[in-house]
Amino acid sequence: MQRSEMSSVAELKERHMAATETLTSLRQRLRERRLQLLDTDVATYARAQGKSPVSFGPTDLVCCRILQGHTGKVYSLDWTPEKNRIVSASQDGRLIVWNALTSQKTHAIKLPCAWVMTCAFSPTGQSVACGGLDSMCSIFNLSTPLEKDGNLPVSRTLSGHKGYVSTCQYVPDDDTHLITGSGDQACVLWDITTGLRTSVFGGEFQSGKTADVLSVSINGSNSRMFVSGSCDATARLWDTRVASRAVRTFYGHEGDVNSVKFFPDGNRFGTGSDDGTCRLFDIRTGHQLQVYSPQQQLQNGGNNNPNPDVTSIAFSISGRLLFASYSNGDCFVWDTLLAEVVLNLGTLQNSHESRVSCLGLAADGSALCTGSWDTSLKIWAFGGHRTVI
Amino acid sequence: MDSNTDLPYSFAVEYSGPPISHRSLPRALPIDISKIPVAAVVPVSRNSSKLLSSMPVVQPIVVSKLLGCNDTIVSPNSVISFNADKNCIGNGTGNGTGAETETTVSPGFEEQSSGEFSDMVNNRDGVGLGGRGESSGTLGFSDSFDKSREFSGNSLAFRACKESLDLNQQDWVSNGSGLSLSFEYPSSRVSSLKTGDCKDEPSFDRKNRLIGFGDIESETESFVDDIDIDVNINININININQGQPEAARVKKEPGVKTKKGVCYRCNKGNRFTEKEVCIVCNAKYCVNCVLRAMGSMPEGRKCVACIGYSIDESKRGNLGKCSRMLKRLLNNLEVRQVMKAEKLCAVNQLPPEYVCVNRKPLCHDELAILQSCPNPPKKLKPGNYWYDKVSGLWGKEGEKPSKIISPHLNVGAPIMPNASNGNTGVFINGREITKVELRMLQLSGVQCAGNPHFWVNDDGSYQEEGQKNTRGYIWGKAGTKLVCAVLSLPVPSKQVYPTGEQFSNTLGQSVPDYFDQIAPRKLLLVGCSGSGTSTIYKQAKILYKEIPFTDEERESIKFIIQSNFYSYLGILLEGCERFEDEALNNTGNQVSENDETVYSIPPRLKTFSDWLLKTMVAGNLEDIFTAATREYAPVVEELWNHPAMQATYKRRNELETLPSVSSYFLEQAAKILSTDYTPSDVDILYAEHVTSSNGLSTVDFSFPLSLDENNDKSEQHNSPRFQLIRVQARGFGENCKWLDMFEDVRVVIFCISLSDFDQYAVDANGNLVNKMLLNKKFFTSIVTHPTYEQMEFLLILNKFDVFEDQLERVPLTCCDWFSDFRPVVSRNSQNKNISSNNINHSPSMGQMASHYVAVKFKKLYASLTDRKLYVSVVKGLDPNSVDQTLKYAKEILEWDEEKPNFNFNEYTIYSSDSGSDS
């Protein structure tokens, strides 16, 4: 019996090749079929319904705080859900926790590994997590007393990834669980109290060829579902109870998916990619709903630079606005309904001087924070006088 | 006003040709625009009844705006004249090329200039003007004008170029319309500013266009001439910033607005009794409502937003880190702590080393670091001139008696001068003529001082006369001496360094490393595809340069790895064994031999074990059961390994592709490795796989052992430069290499390629089988062309030369497509010419020729991609010497790079210019 197995290696290889081919052809057919079914997109429909675009007054979104203090490129930021605090991670090897209202630092955490790529605030605001090229996710409890040398000790390290940790997010309303995405092509759900992996999503063994995970986003209304964006230009929807395979894979992008973010209603999610576009996908149908491509908007004709990469995205609370940051320092505010750019933060006063690497919306939606390679973070909010009702 | 136009010092000569339209200006773009903050608006001062002289305000333009106007036009009649020796930009040779005589003005300038306009300078002692970029909110620059409205003078004299800035007030007012009243004046290091006469707006516009940035967005036309002036200022600042020195912006700043005494500088409210916070740079005072807005997030402590990046007012050094009650009320404890920590520890707030002269020599960074981090440092070091007696540790202000005894033998400053403390007693201690007080002390403590002796005093207080051997006694030995010293307020050596020094070692222990982190270590990035031997080189570096390359715990875990590796090798062998058995059986074919016995058959007892082993390996949980397995199965494993069937398989190991070549090293010492008390040796670790790859990134800090040539280093550094070798694992980091831009501060990229890859194949991202050398080439190309590494030096390591040599005997190099034109016989001569081989007398071996050929291939590829030179080194990863040489080569590359007259890395210009003008 073993013998027959051994002798069939070549045959297996052949079958594998054939299966791969079938798979690609099926995928192609699926794509074609989807295209046929796709008779409209959000913008076309909204226009047909006579929706008018959002308009911004001059003081509707202004830079009202500049958070200075990092000495390296800012790579990631996250808001606390309830209080107005921000954690940011930078190449100077520090995590800084900011009070967004006073624009002061409350903690500056020196990291054991300076090459940090991501950070996250826990739902209760008690602790922060970060991950980077050290392939680990480190948890810092902010209330831990400082060590003698003035550093905050690491309260827990989650190790097990075989590649860099590119993204991490706490499971909403659960301080003990965290999802990371990694360069080893897998996402992992961690139990922080034990420091062990609860489940592994994707990776080399389970789901065939994929690529580095760059971003994850957990569904706000159903925290069992999350999406991951990866270097193979796809986004995958996962159910944390079913680790073996992705619920659905979303094709469409032509470059690495740098950022994914669930739409506030939890039935859609947005993506931002190296191909310069943002897209909106529906998780129930698997369809792509809309492409947000600056090329259609801005005719930078003759510019042989292709679209700048989308580095990060965020939705407003209502979902009507999509904030997307670009590698050239722009930061567009998209009208999600009409797919029009309504504002470019990059042209406003006090805009960033370099790639905007990350952005995030405060939990109550009142402010947007952007982090940039120019080492600063900026908070954008309504700048005029609001009539108090 | 007119008189100054023909001065020879002007850096730009007034344009006197026909008017030039904006549109027709030819473009000349020698400047990296994105790096140049562009000036903006000039606010007007107008509070005096006299004719106002008003100053342009520098407003750096935010880069993003600049990005928008990459096609900035520099008019031909305008010149941005840089110092020629800064070899930056000398664009237009147009009529405007005046020699800029002086670009850097540092604190010394103030003294001089204030002397010059002593009559017009108002009561403030600094002359600089505080600048606050209105729109950009970023760095302001200070200009060495005095902002006082009192200079009635239409003329502002500058030191080197006595030119007057003569501006008609009315025009400025009109120009400056729309400026906020709360302007502050920027000041800069530029002294050579020339603006001519500007009686009326148009003429100003035409004539004084020194530099025209044609289309700066968001600037109105009428501001253009202001910009013209200010660009010079900015550029100079920018040069310094480019040099990456925190001191670059060491410019005095003063708040721009002289408000009424006592009011808040921002809201102009309050009186002198309201509580206010003071900017530690410009002295601006803000009330409780304004301080957070004016100071922002205080990344460098209590500074106005515009003052960030400027060095502090030295008179406030004592207050660093001492928080006011007001701030404590405004912010919570954590925030206050962060602000104060930043204030104390951030680099720009540190004492500028060149402000401290020891024995008449301004210090450099390292010297100051030595001084401040020594066990017994001088207390509360302030800028000034000091003398330091290295032998005894005596320390004092120049011209004064000693004030403290600090740690001796610090390599700081110049040798002491005889008149350092301005003594006139004729008695010398360690070559310094002592003061009367000291002489009195010596006399009282019973030292014979008749006949003006010259003493040698050691740090322990023992003294001897010059030229004699015997110690005459201990100066501070007697109890009475200390009393005498106290009475005469002379220092005594502190016996217990720690009780007094604790505070210092606490604060400085943090601050010094933090602060000096910025100049060290130099980073070397080691990258390569998997299997290229980066880990071997990394391990070699550890073994070569670290005193304890691996700690006991590391060795313990490495032992575990080696043993589990051993099991996996065994597993591969077992698989192979089964395969060979099958083949053997098939070959024997139909003649069914007795019991299917072949040489590869394993006896049943071992068979069960091997099946179990294979099963667990397939399941992938070998590591889980492994710990238990070691002890229990070690004898069985040994027996299995020694069984003839396994040995026979092992003989055919060449046919087992998955068996790594290093496996034989471990398999052959099975007994030793499997024993429980096995401790891996350095060599074992070197050979072991997977020791470093568990993490994506590993770093080792090291410095090369001191050699002679390093002692001659120009900076007279005590310790040799530190290096950090960063090894990143290419596999698992994806083809897109998202992490590449994280290593922009790396100095040399060491790219590692295994020479033996030329006949190996691997599956690439698309699932195709590709020659590994071509994969290497692809990866190399992607890194070399990555924007982050555009200006970086590359060192290519052609690794595994030993394996390569063996391999060439079996496989021709031409089996790799890229190397298909390798003609060893034909190319021999040219190869020798290209690369001077050491053994020119011997005919080079095949391996040498082939490696040279590969090197040339890569060099050509690199040159075609970057137009620069690729450094190549052929290495045997397992040979310590060859790795040592290569890393030293990397160091040399770094040093060459530094010696290049390179703008960005020239660390010394700024020192010399600063100290030069300082004195």
XYZ file of C-alpha atoms in Angstrom, chain A residues 188-376:
189
model
C -4.329 34.372 14.584
C -6.926 34.778 17.287
C -5.116 34.998 20.608
C -6.190 34.489 24.132
C -4.221 37.133 25.937
C -4.668 35.698 29.403
C -2.961 32.476 28.447
C -0.848 33.911 25.649
C -1.820 31.030 23.402
C -3.306 30.857 19.952
C -6.992 30.134 19.988
C -7.187 29.584 16.281
C -5.106 30.156 13.199
C -6.690 31.391 10.007
C -4.963 30.750 6.754
C -1.288 30.193 6.550
C 0.778 27.822 4.552
C -0.934 24.595 5.457
C -4.557 25.340 5.529
C -5.613 27.324 2.559
C -3.085 26.898 -0.117
C -1.171 29.743 -1.559
C -1.893 33.118 -0.113
C 0.334 35.994 0.821
C 1.248 38.260 3.684
C -1.709 39.549 5.647
C -1.489 43.299 5.897
C -4.633 44.273 7.657
C -7.588 42.897 9.575
C -10.871 44.392 10.611
C -13.383 42.842 12.956
C -17.063 43.258 12.300
C -18.398 45.710 14.839
C -21.852 44.192 14.963
C -20.816 40.573 14.926
C -17.399 40.132 16.378
C -17.128 36.582 15.141
C -16.584 37.793 11.627
C -13.513 39.535 10.447
C -11.886 40.372 7.145
C -8.234 40.282 6.248
C -6.496 42.052 3.414
C -3.361 40.577 1.999
C -0.527 40.883 -0.456
C -2.247 38.625 -2.993
C -4.685 41.454 -3.796
C -7.568 39.704 -2.113
C -9.594 40.249 0.992
C -10.888 37.267 2.917
C -13.808 36.994 5.224
C -13.332 34.681 8.185
C -15.540 33.257 10.826
C -13.607 32.833 14.052
C -15.432 29.575 14.717
C -14.313 28.108 11.409
C -10.596 28.448 11.170
C -10.099 25.907 8.454
C -11.139 28.015 5.509
C -12.195 31.517 4.649
C -15.907 32.112 4.409
C -15.369 34.060 1.256
C -12.578 35.518 -0.779
C -13.033 38.857 -2.456
C -11.191 39.502 -5.658
C -10.991 42.718 -7.561
C -7.942 44.638 -6.486
C -4.875 44.745 -8.635
C -2.415 45.396 -5.841
C -1.740 44.511 -2.244
C -4.691 45.219 -0.017
C -3.162 47.475 2.588
C -6.192 48.257 4.595
C -9.588 46.736 5.275
C -12.301 48.225 7.388
C -15.797 47.087 8.131
C -18.586 49.400 7.173
C -20.487 50.595 10.248
C -23.479 48.389 9.488
C -21.323 45.278 9.381
C -22.664 44.035 6.067
C -20.061 45.653 3.915
C -16.430 46.410 4.176
C -14.030 48.754 2.476
C -10.541 48.059 1.222
C -7.606 50.225 0.265
C -4.920 48.914 -1.994
C -1.577 49.514 -3.635
C -3.413 49.863 -6.934
C -4.573 53.253 -5.704
C -8.223 52.397 -5.356
C -10.560 51.838 -2.492
C -13.362 49.378 -2.938
C -16.530 48.523 -1.160
C -17.560 44.872 -0.926
C -20.723 43.273 0.310
C -20.111 40.298 2.558
C -23.484 38.706 1.891
C -23.343 38.619 -1.861
C -19.596 38.735 -2.277
C -20.025 41.460 -4.833
C -17.924 44.483 -5.256
C -20.214 47.437 -4.776
C -18.082 50.374 -5.717
C -14.615 51.401 -6.752
C -13.226 54.653 -5.434
C -10.500 55.555 -7.836
C -8.908 58.970 -7.749
C -8.030 58.612 -11.423
C -11.621 59.192 -12.340
C -11.729 62.202 -10.122
C -8.498 63.990 -10.718
C -7.160 64.193 -14.170
C -3.492 64.284 -13.440
C -2.908 63.593 -17.066
C 0.600 63.043 -18.271
C 1.675 62.134 -14.818
C 3.322 58.837 -15.425
C 3.238 58.105 -11.742
C 0.477 55.644 -11.291
C -2.008 56.229 -8.536
C -0.453 56.623 -5.152
C -1.037 53.656 -2.884
C -3.898 53.740 -0.470
C -2.288 53.241 2.893
C -5.228 53.277 5.217
C -8.982 53.798 5.260
C -11.726 54.580 7.743
C -15.467 55.125 7.572
C -17.401 57.853 9.264
C -19.982 56.764 11.793
C -22.800 57.031 9.296
C -20.769 55.404 6.584
C -21.426 58.256 4.206
C -17.794 59.327 4.270
C -14.756 57.246 3.567
C -11.415 58.633 4.634
C -8.515 57.269 2.660
C -4.881 58.171 3.086
C -2.432 57.928 0.245
C 1.281 57.400 0.020
C 1.830 60.836 -1.504
C 0.556 62.647 1.569
C -2.961 63.131 0.317
C -5.900 62.159 2.400
C -9.179 62.074 0.549
C -12.620 62.256 1.983
C -14.844 60.221 -0.295
C -18.550 60.420 -0.542
C -19.291 56.692 -0.387
C -22.612 57.078 -2.117
C -21.538 59.064 -5.117
C -17.901 57.997 -5.184
C -16.666 61.541 -5.343
C -13.825 63.142 -3.484
C -15.357 65.858 -1.390
C -12.242 67.036 0.357
C -8.520 66.473 0.230
C -6.932 66.981 3.597
C -3.588 67.125 1.837
C -4.421 70.516 0.413
C -5.673 72.018 3.640
C -3.640 74.110 5.950
C -1.323 72.193 8.225
C -1.473 69.064 6.139
C 1.103 66.336 6.386
C 4.397 66.661 4.628
C 4.896 63.035 3.833
C 3.101 59.767 3.340
C 0.062 59.489 5.531
C 0.510 55.999 6.835
C -2.474 55.509 9.048
C -5.718 57.085 10.053
C -8.447 56.403 12.475
C -11.744 57.820 13.528
C -12.595 58.535 17.133
C -15.213 56.213 18.521
C -17.857 58.911 18.583
C -16.914 59.997 15.095
C -16.098 63.517 16.164
C -12.498 63.549 15.088
C -10.156 61.957 12.630
C -6.544 61.298 13.464
C -3.930 60.846 10.780
C -0.398 59.641 11.296
C 2.349 60.323 8.855
C 5.919 59.553 7.999
C 6.651 63.192 8.795
C 6.626 61.940 12.421
C 3.548 63.842 13.493
